[in-house]
JSON list of C-alpha atoms and ligand atoms in Angstrom, two decimals:
[
{"chain": "A", "resi": 1, "resn": "MET", "atom": "CA", "xyz": [46.99, -20.32, -1.40]},
{"chain": "A", "resi": 2, "resn": "THR", "atom": "CA", "xyz": [46.47, -17.41, -3.76]},
{"chain": "A", "resi": 3, "resn": "ASP", "atom": "CA", "xyz": [45.49, -17.46, -7.39]},
{"chain": "A", "resi": 4, "resn": "HIS", "atom": "CA", "xyz": [48.06, -16.31, -9.85]},
{"chain": "A", "resi": 5, "resn": "TRP", "atom": "CA", "xyz": [47.58, -15.26, -13.43]},
{"chain": "A", "resi": 6, "resn": "ILE", "atom": "CA", "xyz": [48.97, -17.45, -16.18]},
{"chain": "A", "resi": 7, "resn": "ALA", "atom": "CA", "xyz": [49.17, -15.95, -19.66]},
{"chain": "A", "resi": 8, "resn": "LEU", "atom": "CA", "xyz": [47.87, -18.18, -22.46]},
{"chain": "A", "resi": 9, "resn": "PHE", "atom": "CA", "xyz": [47.75, -16.27, -25.78]},
{"chain": "A", "resi": 10, "resn": "PRO", "atom": "CA", "xyz": [46.69, -12.91, -27.25]},
{"chain": "A", "resi": 11, "resn": "LEU", "atom": "CA", "xyz": [42.97, -12.19, -27.48]},
{"chain": "A", "resi": 12, "resn": "THR", "atom": "CA", "xyz": [43.48, -11.61, -31.22]},
{"chain": "A", "resi": 13, "resn": "GLU", "atom": "CA", "xyz": [44.00, -15.38, -31.58]},
{"chain": "A", "resi": 14, "resn": "LEU", "atom": "CA", "xyz": [40.44, -16.01, -30.38]},
{"chain": "A", "resi": 15, "resn": "PRO", "atom": "CA", "xyz": [38.10, -13.91, -32.54]},
{"chain": "A", "resi": 16, "resn": "ALA", "atom": "CA", "xyz": [34.47, -13.37, -31.54]},
{"chain": "A", "resi": 17, "resn": "ASP", "atom": "CA", "xyz": [32.28, -16.46, -31.93]},
{"chain": "A", "resi": 18, "resn": "SER", "atom": "CA", "xyz": [35.23, -18.83, -32.08]},
{"chain": "A", "resi": 19, "resn": "SER", "atom": "CA", "xyz": [36.67, -21.52, -29.84]},
{"chain": "A", "resi": 20, "resn": "LYS", "atom": "CA", "xyz": [40.16, -22.79, -29.17]},
{"chain": "A", "resi": 21, "resn": "GLY", "atom": "CA", "xyz": [41.80, -25.64, -27.34]},
{"chain": "A", "resi": 22, "resn": "PHE", "atom": "CA", "xyz": [44.87, -24.99, -25.23]},
{"chain": "A", "resi": 23, "resn": "ASP", "atom": "CA", "xyz": [46.97, -27.49, -23.29]},
{"chain": "A", "resi": 24, "resn": "LEU", "atom": "CA", "xyz": [49.58, -26.54, -20.73]},
{"chain": "A", "resi": 25, "resn": "GLU", "atom": "CA", "xyz": [51.40, -27.89, -17.72]},
{"chain": "A", "resi": 26, "resn": "ILE", "atom": "CA", "xyz": [51.30, -26.32, -14.28]},
{"chain": "A", "resi": 27, "resn": "ASN", "atom": "CA", "xyz": [53.47, -27.83, -11.55]},
{"chain": "A", "resi": 28, "resn": "ASP", "atom": "CA", "xyz": [53.86, -31.03, -13.58]},
{"chain": "A", "resi": 29, "resn": "LYS", "atom": "CA", "xyz": [50.09, -31.33, -13.94]},
{"chain": "A", "resi": 30, "resn": "LYS", "atom": "CA", "xyz": [48.60, -31.28, -17.42]},
{"chain": "A", "resi": 31, "resn": "LEU", "atom": "CA", "xyz": [45.76, -28.82, -17.91]},
{"chain": "A", "resi": 32, "resn": "GLU", "atom": "CA", "xyz": [43.63, -29.19, -21.03]},
{"chain": "A", "resi": 33, "resn": "LEU", "atom": "CA", "xyz": [41.36, -26.24, -21.75]},
{"chain": "A", "resi": 34, "resn": "VAL", "atom": "CA", "xyz": [38.64, -25.15, -24.12]},
{"chain": "A", "resi": 35, "resn": "LEU", "atom": "CA", "xyz": [38.20, -21.39, -24.52]},
{"chain": "A", "resi": 36, "resn": "VAL", "atom": "CA", "xyz": [35.27, -19.64, -26.20]},
{"chain": "A", "resi": 37, "resn": "HIS", "atom": "CA", "xyz": [34.86, -15.97, -27.12]},
{"chain": "A", "resi": 38, "resn": "LYS", "atom": "CA", "xyz": [31.17, -15.16, -27.25]},
{"chain": "A", "resi": 39, "resn": "GLU", "atom": "CA", "xyz": [29.18, -11.96, -26.76]},
{"chain": "A", "resi": 40, "resn": "GLY", "atom": "CA", "xyz": [32.22, -9.98, -25.67]},
{"chain": "A", "resi": 41, "resn": "LYS", "atom": "CA", "xyz": [33.27, -12.48, -23.04]},
{"chain": "A", "resi": 42, "resn": "VAL", "atom": "CA", "xyz": [35.91, -15.20, -22.91]},
{"chain": "A", "resi": 43, "resn": "VAL", "atom": "CA", "xyz": [35.15, -18.33, -20.92]},
{"chain": "A", "resi": 44, "resn": "ALA", "atom": "CA", "xyz": [37.31, -21.36, -20.21]},
{"chain": "A", "resi": 45, "resn": "TYR", "atom": "CA", "xyz": [36.51, -24.91, -19.16]},
{"chain": "A", "resi": 46, "resn": "HIS", "atom": "CA", "xyz": [38.45, -28.08, -18.62]},
{"chain": "A", "resi": 47, "resn": "ASN", "atom": "CA", "xyz": [38.46, -29.95, -21.91]},
{"chain": "A", "resi": 48, "resn": "SER", "atom": "CA", "xyz": [36.75, -32.97, -20.41]},
{"chain": "A", "resi": 49, "resn": "CYS", "atom": "CA", "xyz": [33.21, -34.14, -21.11]},
{"chain": "A", "resi": 50, "resn": "PRO", "atom": "CA", "xyz": [31.27, -34.98, -17.92]},
{"chain": "A", "resi": 51, "resn": "HIS", "atom": "CA", "xyz": [29.91, -38.07, -19.69]},
{"chain": "A", "resi": 52, "resn": "LEU", "atom": "CA", "xyz": [33.10, -40.11, -20.18]},
{"chain": "A", "resi": 53, "resn": "GLY", "atom": "CA", "xyz": [35.83, -37.71, -19.07]},
{"chain": "A", "resi": 54, "resn": "ILE", "atom": "CA", "xyz": [37.34, -37.48, -22.55]},
{"chain": "A", "resi": 55, "resn": "ARG", "atom": "CA", "xyz": [38.26, -34.49, -24.68]},
{"chain": "A", "resi": 56, "resn": "LEU", "atom": "CA", "xyz": [35.39, -32.66, -26.31]},
{"chain": "A", "resi": 57, "resn": "GLU", "atom": "CA", "xyz": [36.72, -31.90, -29.77]},
{"chain": "A", "resi": 58, "resn": "TRP", "atom": "CA", "xyz": [37.02, -34.02, -32.88]},
{"chain": "A", "resi": 59, "resn": "GLN", "atom": "CA", "xyz": [39.12, -31.54, -34.83]},
{"chain": "A", "resi": 60, "resn": "PRO", "atom": "CA", "xyz": [41.52, -28.96, -33.40]},
{"chain": "A", "resi": 61, "resn": "ASP", "atom": "CA", "xyz": [39.77, -25.85, -32.05]},
{"chain": "A", "resi": 62, "resn": "GLN", "atom": "CA", "xyz": [36.30, -27.08, -33.14]},
{"chain": "A", "resi": 63, "resn": "PHE", "atom": "CA", "xyz": [34.17, -27.02, -30.00]},
{"chain": "A", "resi": 64, "resn": "LEU", "atom": "CA", "xyz": [30.97, -25.28, -31.09]},
{"chain": "A", "resi": 65, "resn": "ASP", "atom": "CA", "xyz": [27.81, -26.67, -32.67]},
{"chain": "A", "resi": 66, "resn": "ALA", "atom": "CA", "xyz": [26.92, -25.76, -36.25]},
{"chain": "A", "resi": 67, "resn": "ASP", "atom": "CA", "xyz": [25.08, -22.59, -35.17]},
{"chain": "A", "resi": 68, "resn": "GLY", "atom": "CA", "xyz": [27.77, -21.52, -32.71]},
{"chain": "A", "resi": 69, "resn": "TYR", "atom": "CA", "xyz": [25.31, -21.35, -29.82]},
{"chain": "A", "resi": 70, "resn": "PHE", "atom": "CA", "xyz": [26.60, -24.24, -27.73]},
{"chain": "A", "resi": 71, "resn": "ILE", "atom": "CA", "xyz": [29.77, -26.12, -26.91]},
{"chain": "A", "resi": 72, "resn": "GLN", "atom": "CA", "xyz": [29.28, -29.60, -28.34]},
{"chain": "A", "resi": 73, "resn": "CYS", "atom": "CA", "xyz": [30.97, -32.84, -27.38]},
{"chain": "A", "resi": 74, "resn": "SER", "atom": "CA", "xyz": [32.05, -34.58, -30.58]},
{"chain": "A", "resi": 75, "resn": "THR", "atom": "CA", "xyz": [31.61, -38.10, -29.19]},
{"chain": "A", "resi": 76, "resn": "HIS", "atom": "CA", "xyz": [27.89, -38.25, -28.30]},
{"chain": "A", "resi": 77, "resn": "ALA", "atom": "CA", "xyz": [26.83, -34.71, -29.21]},
{"chain": "A", "resi": 78, "resn": "ALA", "atom": "CA", "xyz": [26.10, -33.38, -25.71]},
{"chain": "A", "resi": 79, "resn": "LEU", "atom": "CA", "xyz": [25.39, -29.63, -25.80]},
{"chain": "A", "resi": 80, "resn": "PHE", "atom": "CA", "xyz": [26.65, -27.20, -23.16]},
{"chain": "A", "resi": 81, "resn": "THR", "atom": "CA", "xyz": [25.67, -23.55, -22.71]},
{"chain": "A", "resi": 82, "resn": "ILE", "atom": "CA", "xyz": [28.65, -21.34, -23.44]},
{"chain": "A", "resi": 83, "resn": "HIS", "atom": "CA", "xyz": [28.22, -18.91, -20.54]},
{"chain": "A", "resi": 84, "resn": "ASP", "atom": "CA", "xyz": [28.16, -21.51, -17.73]},
{"chain": "A", "resi": 85, "resn": "GLY", "atom": "CA", "xyz": [29.00, -24.90, -19.26]},
{"chain": "A", "resi": 86, "resn": "TYR", "atom": "CA", "xyz": [25.69, -26.49, -18.25]},
{"chain": "A", "resi": 87, "resn": "CYS", "atom": "CA", "xyz": [24.70, -29.55, -20.28]},
{"chain": "A", "resi": 88, "resn": "ILE", "atom": "CA", "xyz": [21.22, -29.08, -21.73]},
{"chain": "A", "resi": 89, "resn": "SER", "atom": "CA", "xyz": [21.14, -32.12, -24.03]},
{"chain": "A", "resi": 90, "resn": "GLY", "atom": "CA", "xyz": [22.84, -35.50, -24.32]},
{"chain": "A", "resi": 91, "resn": "PRO", "atom": "CA", "xyz": [23.95, -38.29, -22.00]},
{"chain": "A", "resi": 92, "resn": "CYS", "atom": "CA", "xyz": [25.31, -35.91, -19.34]},
{"chain": "A", "resi": 93, "resn": "SER", "atom": "CA", "xyz": [22.26, -33.61, -19.21]},
{"chain": "A", "resi": 94, "resn": "GLY", "atom": "CA", "xyz": [22.12, -31.67, -15.97]},
{"chain": "A", "resi": 95, "resn": "ARG", "atom": "CA", "xyz": [25.88, -31.86, -15.39]},
{"chain": "A", "resi": 96, "resn": "SER", "atom": "CA", "xyz": [28.41, -29.14, -16.23]},
{"chain": "A", "resi": 97, "resn": "LEU", "atom": "CA", "xyz": [31.81, -28.57, -17.68]},
{"chain": "A", "resi": 98, "resn": "LYS", "atom": "CA", "xyz": [34.29, -27.50, -15.03]},
{"chain": "A", "resi": 99, "resn": "ALA", "atom": "CA", "xyz": [34.95, -23.77, -15.33]},
{"chain": "A", "resi": 100, "resn": "VAL", "atom": "CA", "xyz": [38.34, -22.08, -15.11]},
{"chain": "A", "resi": 101, "resn": "ALA", "atom": "CA", "xyz": [38.55, -18.39, -14.20]},
{"chain": "A", "resi": 102, "resn": "VAL", "atom": "CA", "xyz": [39.69, -16.17, -17.08]},
{"chain": "A", "resi": 103, "resn": "GLU", "atom": "CA", "xyz": [41.19, -12.70, -16.88]},
{"chain": "A", "resi": 104, "resn": "ILE", "atom": "CA", "xyz": [42.33, -10.61, -19.83]},
{"chain": "A", "resi": 105, "resn": "ARG", "atom": "CA", "xyz": [45.29, -8.34, -19.17]},
{"chain": "A", "resi": 106, "resn": "ASP", "atom": "CA", "xyz": [46.68, -5.95, -21.78]},
{"chain": "A", "resi": 107, "resn": "GLY", "atom": "CA", "xyz": [45.05, -7.91, -24.58]},
{"chain": "A", "resi": 108, "resn": "VAL", "atom": "CA", "xyz": [46.33, -11.28, -23.39]},
{"chain": "A", "resi": 109, "resn": "ILE", "atom": "CA", "xyz": [44.03, -14.06, -22.24]},
{"chain": "A", "resi": 110, "resn": "GLY", "atom": "CA", "xyz": [45.10, -15.70, -19.01]},
{"chain": "A", "resi": 111, "resn": "ILE", "atom": "CA", "xyz": [43.68, -18.00, -16.38]},
{"chain": "A", "resi": 112, "resn": "LEU", "atom": "CA", "xyz": [43.73, -17.70, -12.64]},
{"chain": "A", "resi": 113, "resn": "ALA", "atom": "CA", "xyz": [45.21, -20.81, -11.05]},
{"chain": "A", "resi": 114, "resn": "GLY", "atom": "CA", "xyz": [45.79, -21.67, -7.43]},
{"chain": "A", "resi": 115, "resn": "GLY", "atom": "CA", "xyz": [49.30, -21.97, -6.11]},
{"chain": "B", "resi": 1, "resn": "LIG", "atom": "S1", "xyz": [31.67, -38.41, -24.17]},
{"chain": "B", "resi": 1, "resn": "LIG", "atom": "FE1", "xyz": [30.78, -36.44, -24.38]},
{"chain": "B", "resi": 1, "resn": "LIG", "atom": "S2", "xyz": [28.69, -36.86, -24.67]},
{"chain": "B", "resi": 1, "resn": "LIG", "atom": "FE2", "xyz": [29.56, -38.82, -24.42]}
]
């Protein structure tokens, strides 16, 4: 099984220091993502908190804490480092968001998915 690239949206729709939710379907399976553009890098994780397995955001595209340093779960305020999704505070401390590989091609953000 090889990874293939799936285009999501232009990089211009995710300015530096911002976050965005994106839902899609691949082979009839729903994939809910959170993407963050920070320090020149775009990362993606499954939009599922390791605490209760529910979506992270309370309002559309609002995934970061007030200072923009961490991804924050809106339900019980768990904080996750942006670069690796590791939970440093909250009820799921020590666990991690599940990462999804990102690749930017010709100014378009995409993910690498198996299949
Ligand atoms: S559901 Fe995310 S911290 Fe509880």
